[in-house]
PDB file of N, CA and C in Angstrom:
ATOM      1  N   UNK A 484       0.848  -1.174   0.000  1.00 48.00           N
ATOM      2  CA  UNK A 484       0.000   0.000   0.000  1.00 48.00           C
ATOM      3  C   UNK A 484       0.893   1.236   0.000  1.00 48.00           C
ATOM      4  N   UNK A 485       0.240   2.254  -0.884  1.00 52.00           N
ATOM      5  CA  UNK A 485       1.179   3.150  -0.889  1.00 52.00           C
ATOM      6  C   UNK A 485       0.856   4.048   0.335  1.00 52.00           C
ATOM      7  N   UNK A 486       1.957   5.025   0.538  1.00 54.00           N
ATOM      8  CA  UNK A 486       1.591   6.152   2.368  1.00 54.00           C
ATOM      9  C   UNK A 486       0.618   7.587   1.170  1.00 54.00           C
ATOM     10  N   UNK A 487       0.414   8.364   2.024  1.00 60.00           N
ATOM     11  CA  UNK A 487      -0.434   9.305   1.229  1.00 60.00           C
ATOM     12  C   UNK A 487       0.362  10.251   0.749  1.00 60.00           C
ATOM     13  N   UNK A 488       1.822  10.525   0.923  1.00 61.00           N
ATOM     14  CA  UNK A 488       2.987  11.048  -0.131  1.00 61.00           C
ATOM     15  C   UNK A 488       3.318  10.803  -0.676  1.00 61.00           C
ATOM     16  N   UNK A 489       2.681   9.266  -1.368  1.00 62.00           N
ATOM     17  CA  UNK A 489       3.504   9.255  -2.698  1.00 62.00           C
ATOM     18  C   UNK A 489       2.323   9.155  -3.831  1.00 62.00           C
ATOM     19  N   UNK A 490       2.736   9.724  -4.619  1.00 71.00           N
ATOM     20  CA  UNK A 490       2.309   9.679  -6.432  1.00 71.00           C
ATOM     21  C   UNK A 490       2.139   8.480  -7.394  1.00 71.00           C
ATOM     22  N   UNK A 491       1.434   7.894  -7.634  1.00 72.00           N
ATOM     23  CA  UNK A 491       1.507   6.890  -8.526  1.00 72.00           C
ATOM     24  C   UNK A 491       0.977   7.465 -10.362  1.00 72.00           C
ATOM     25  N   UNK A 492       1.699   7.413 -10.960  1.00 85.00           N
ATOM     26  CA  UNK A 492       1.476   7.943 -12.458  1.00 85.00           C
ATOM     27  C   UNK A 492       1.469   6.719 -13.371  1.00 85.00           C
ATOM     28  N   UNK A 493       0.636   6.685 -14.193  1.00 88.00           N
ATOM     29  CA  UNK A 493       0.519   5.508 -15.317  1.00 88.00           C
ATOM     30  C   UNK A 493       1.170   6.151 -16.944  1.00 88.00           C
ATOM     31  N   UNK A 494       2.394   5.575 -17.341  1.00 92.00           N
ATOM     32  CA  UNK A 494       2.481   5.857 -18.560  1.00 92.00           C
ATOM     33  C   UNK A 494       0.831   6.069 -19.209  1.00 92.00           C
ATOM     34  N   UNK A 495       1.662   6.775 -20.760  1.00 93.00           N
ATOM     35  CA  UNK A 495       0.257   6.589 -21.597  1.00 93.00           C
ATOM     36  C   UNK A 495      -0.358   5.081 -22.166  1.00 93.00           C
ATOM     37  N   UNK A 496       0.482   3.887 -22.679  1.00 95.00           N
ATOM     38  CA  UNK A 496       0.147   2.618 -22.593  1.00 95.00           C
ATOM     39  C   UNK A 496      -0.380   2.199 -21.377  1.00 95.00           C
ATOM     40  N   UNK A 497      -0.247   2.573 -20.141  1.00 94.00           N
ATOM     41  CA  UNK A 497      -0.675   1.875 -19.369  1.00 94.00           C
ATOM     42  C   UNK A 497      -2.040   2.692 -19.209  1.00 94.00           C
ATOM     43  N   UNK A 498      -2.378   3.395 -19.075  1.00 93.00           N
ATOM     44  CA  UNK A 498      -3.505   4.473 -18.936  1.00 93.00           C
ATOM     45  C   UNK A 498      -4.414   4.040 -20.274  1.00 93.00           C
ATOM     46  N   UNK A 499      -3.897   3.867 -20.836  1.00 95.00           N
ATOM     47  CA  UNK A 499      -4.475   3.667 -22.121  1.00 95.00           C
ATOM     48  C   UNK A 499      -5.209   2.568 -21.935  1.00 95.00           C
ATOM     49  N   UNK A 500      -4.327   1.322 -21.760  1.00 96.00           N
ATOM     50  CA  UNK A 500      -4.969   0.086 -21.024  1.00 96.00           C
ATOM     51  C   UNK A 500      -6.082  -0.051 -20.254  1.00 96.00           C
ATOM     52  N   UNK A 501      -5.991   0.667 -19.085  1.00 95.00           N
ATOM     53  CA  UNK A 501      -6.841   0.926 -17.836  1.00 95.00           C
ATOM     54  C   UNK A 501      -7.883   1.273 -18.626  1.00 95.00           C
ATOM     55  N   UNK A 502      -8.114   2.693 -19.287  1.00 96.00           N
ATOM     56  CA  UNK A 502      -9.265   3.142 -19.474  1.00 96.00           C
ATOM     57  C   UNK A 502     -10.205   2.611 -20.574  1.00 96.00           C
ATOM     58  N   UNK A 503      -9.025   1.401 -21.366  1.00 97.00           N
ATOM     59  CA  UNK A 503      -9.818   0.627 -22.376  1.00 97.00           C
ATOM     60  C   UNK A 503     -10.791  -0.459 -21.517  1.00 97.00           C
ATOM     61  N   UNK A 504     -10.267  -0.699 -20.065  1.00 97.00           N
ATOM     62  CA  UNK A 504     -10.760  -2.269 -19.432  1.00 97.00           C
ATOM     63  C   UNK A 504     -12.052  -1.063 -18.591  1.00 97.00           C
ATOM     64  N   UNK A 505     -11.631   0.149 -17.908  1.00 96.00           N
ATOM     65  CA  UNK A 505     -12.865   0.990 -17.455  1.00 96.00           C
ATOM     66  C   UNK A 505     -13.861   0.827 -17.772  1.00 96.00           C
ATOM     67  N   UNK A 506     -13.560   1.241 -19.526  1.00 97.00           N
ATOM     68  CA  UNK A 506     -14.802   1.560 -20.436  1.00 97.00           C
ATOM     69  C   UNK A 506     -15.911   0.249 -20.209  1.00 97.00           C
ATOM     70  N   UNK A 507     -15.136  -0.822 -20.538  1.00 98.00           N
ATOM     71  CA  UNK A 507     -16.143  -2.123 -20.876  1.00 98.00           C
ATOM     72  C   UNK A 507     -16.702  -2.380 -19.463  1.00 98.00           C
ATOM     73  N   UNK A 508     -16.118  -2.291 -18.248  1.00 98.00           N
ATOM     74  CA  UNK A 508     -16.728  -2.342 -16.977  1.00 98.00           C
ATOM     75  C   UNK A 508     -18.275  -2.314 -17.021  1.00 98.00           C
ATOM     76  N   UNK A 509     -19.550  -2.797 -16.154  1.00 98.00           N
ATOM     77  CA  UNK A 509     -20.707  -2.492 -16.308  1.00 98.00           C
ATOM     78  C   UNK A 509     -20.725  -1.358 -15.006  1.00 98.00           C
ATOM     79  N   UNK A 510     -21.879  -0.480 -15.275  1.00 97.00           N
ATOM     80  CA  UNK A 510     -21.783   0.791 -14.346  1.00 97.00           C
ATOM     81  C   UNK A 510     -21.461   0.678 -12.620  1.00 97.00           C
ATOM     82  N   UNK A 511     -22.489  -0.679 -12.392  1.00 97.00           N
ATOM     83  CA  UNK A 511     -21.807  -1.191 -10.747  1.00 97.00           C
ATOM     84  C   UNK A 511     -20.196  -1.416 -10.730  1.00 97.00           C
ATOM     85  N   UNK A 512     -19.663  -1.905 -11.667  1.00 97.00           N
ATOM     86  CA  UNK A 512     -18.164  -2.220 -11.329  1.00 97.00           C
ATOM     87  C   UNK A 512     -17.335  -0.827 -11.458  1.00 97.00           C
ATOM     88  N   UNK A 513     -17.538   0.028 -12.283  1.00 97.00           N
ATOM     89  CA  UNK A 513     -17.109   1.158 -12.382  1.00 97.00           C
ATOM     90  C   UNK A 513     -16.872   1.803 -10.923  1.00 97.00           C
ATOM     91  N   UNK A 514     -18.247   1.716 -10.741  1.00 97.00           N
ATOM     92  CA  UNK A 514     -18.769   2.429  -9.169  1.00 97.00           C
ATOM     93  C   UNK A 514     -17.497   1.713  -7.782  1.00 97.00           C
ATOM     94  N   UNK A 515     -17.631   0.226  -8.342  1.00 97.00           N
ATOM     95  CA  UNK A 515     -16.707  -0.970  -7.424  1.00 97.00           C
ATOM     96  C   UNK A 515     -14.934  -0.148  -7.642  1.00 97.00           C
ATOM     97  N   UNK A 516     -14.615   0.138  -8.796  1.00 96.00           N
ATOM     98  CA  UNK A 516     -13.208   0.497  -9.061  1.00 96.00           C
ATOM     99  C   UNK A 516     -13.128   1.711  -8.120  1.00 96.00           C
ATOM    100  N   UNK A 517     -13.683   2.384  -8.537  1.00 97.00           N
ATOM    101  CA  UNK A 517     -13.887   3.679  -7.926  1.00 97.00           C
ATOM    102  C   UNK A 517     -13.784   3.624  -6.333  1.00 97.00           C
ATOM    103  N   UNK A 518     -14.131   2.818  -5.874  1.00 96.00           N
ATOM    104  CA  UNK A 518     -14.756   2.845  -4.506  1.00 96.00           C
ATOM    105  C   UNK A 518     -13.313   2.220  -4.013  1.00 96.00           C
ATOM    106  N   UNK A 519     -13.131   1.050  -4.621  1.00 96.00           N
ATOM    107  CA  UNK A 519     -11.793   0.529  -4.325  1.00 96.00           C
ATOM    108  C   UNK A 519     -10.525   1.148  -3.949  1.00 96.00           C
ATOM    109  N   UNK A 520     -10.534   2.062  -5.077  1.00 94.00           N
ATOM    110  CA  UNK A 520      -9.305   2.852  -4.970  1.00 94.00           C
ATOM    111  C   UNK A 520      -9.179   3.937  -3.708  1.00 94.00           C
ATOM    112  N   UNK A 521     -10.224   4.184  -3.358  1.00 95.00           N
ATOM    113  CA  UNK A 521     -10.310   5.200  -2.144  1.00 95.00           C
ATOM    114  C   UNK A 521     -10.629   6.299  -2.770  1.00 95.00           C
ATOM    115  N   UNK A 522     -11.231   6.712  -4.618  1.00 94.00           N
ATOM    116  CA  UNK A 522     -11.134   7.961  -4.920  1.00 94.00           C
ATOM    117  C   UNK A 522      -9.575   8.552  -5.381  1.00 94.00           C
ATOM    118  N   UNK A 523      -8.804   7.852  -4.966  1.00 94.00           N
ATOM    119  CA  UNK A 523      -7.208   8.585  -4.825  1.00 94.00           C
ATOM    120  C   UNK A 523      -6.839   7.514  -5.943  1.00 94.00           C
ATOM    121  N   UNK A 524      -5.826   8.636  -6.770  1.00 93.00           N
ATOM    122  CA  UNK A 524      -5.105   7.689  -7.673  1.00 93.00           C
ATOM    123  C   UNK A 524      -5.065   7.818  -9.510  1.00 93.00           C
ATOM    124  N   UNK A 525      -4.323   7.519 -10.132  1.00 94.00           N
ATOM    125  CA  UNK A 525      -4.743   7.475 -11.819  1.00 94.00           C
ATOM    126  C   UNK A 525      -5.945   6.626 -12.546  1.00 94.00           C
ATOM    127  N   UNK A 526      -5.929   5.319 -11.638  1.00 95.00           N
ATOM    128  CA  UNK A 526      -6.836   4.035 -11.406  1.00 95.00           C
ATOM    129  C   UNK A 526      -8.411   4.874 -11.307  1.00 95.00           C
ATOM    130  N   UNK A 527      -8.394   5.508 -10.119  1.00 95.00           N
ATOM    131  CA  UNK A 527      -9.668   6.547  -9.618  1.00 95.00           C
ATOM    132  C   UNK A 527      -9.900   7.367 -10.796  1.00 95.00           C
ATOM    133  N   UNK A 528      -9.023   8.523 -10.861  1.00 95.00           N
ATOM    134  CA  UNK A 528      -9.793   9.080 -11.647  1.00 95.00           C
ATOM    135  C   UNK A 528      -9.927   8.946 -13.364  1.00 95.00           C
ATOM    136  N   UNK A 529      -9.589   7.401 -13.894  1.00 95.00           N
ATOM    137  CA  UNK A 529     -10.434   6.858 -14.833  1.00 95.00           C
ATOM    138  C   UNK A 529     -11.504   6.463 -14.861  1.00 95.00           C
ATOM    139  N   UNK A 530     -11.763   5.916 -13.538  1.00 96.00           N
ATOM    140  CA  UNK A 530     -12.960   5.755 -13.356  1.00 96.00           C
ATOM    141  C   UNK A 530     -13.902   6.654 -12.837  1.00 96.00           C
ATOM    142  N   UNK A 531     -13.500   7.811 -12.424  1.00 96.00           N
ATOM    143  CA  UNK A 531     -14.300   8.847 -12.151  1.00 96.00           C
ATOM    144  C   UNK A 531     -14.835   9.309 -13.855  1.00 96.00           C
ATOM    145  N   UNK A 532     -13.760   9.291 -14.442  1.00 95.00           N
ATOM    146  CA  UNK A 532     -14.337  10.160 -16.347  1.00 95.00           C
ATOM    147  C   UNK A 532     -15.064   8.812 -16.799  1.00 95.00           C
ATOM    148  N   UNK A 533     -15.154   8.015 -16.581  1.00 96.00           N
ATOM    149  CA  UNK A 533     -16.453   6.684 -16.602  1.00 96.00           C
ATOM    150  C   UNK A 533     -17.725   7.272 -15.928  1.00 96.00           C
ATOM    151  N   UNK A 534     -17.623   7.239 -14.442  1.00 97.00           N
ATOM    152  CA  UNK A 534     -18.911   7.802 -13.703  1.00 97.00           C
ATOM    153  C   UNK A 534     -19.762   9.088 -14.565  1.00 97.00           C
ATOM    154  N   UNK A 535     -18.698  10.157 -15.018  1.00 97.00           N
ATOM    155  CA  UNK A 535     -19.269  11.298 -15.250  1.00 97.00           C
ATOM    156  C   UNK A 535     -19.725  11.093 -16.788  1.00 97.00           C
ATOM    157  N   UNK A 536     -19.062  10.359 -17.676  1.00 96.00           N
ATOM    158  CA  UNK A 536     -19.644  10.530 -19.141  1.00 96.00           C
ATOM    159  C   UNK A 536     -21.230   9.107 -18.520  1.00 96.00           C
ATOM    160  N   UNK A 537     -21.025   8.221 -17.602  1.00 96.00           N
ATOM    161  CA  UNK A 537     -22.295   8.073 -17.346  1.00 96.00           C
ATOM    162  C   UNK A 537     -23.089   8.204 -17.009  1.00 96.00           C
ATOM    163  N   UNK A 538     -23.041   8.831 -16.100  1.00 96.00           N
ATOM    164  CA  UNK A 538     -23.919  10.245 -15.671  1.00 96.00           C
ATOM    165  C   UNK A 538     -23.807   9.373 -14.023  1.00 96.00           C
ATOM    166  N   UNK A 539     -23.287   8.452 -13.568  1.00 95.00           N
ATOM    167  CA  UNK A 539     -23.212   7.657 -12.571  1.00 95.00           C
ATOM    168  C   UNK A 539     -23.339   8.211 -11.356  1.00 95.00           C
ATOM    169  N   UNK A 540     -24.136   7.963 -10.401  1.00 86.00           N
ATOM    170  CA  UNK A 540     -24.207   8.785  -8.786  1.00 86.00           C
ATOM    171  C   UNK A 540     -23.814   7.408  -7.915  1.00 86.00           C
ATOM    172  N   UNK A 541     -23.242   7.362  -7.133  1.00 76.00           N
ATOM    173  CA  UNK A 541     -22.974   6.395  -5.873  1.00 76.00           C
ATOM    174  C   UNK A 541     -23.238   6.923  -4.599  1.00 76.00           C
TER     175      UNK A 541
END
């Protein structure tokens, strides 16, 4: 687990990746990633631009 000073950054392949596996997610799992991550993170906020182009509330 990372401490709350450090940064985690995803190349663009890897980001790229992530937000290709986001996309196909169904809206509960989105919500599940999201929730997982604590909100915090590159992981998070792909899945946050998931929530919002779905109009998603949790």
């Amino acid at each position: 687990m990372a401490s709350d000073d450090t940064t985690t950054v995803l190349d663009e392949a890897n980001a790229a990746a992530v937000r290709l596996m986001v996309e196909r997610l169904a809206d509960h799992d989105v919500i599940e990633v999201f929730n997982l991550t604590g909100g915090l993170g590159p992981v998070a906020d792909l899945a946050a631009e998931q929530m919002k182009i779905r109009e998603l509330d949790y």
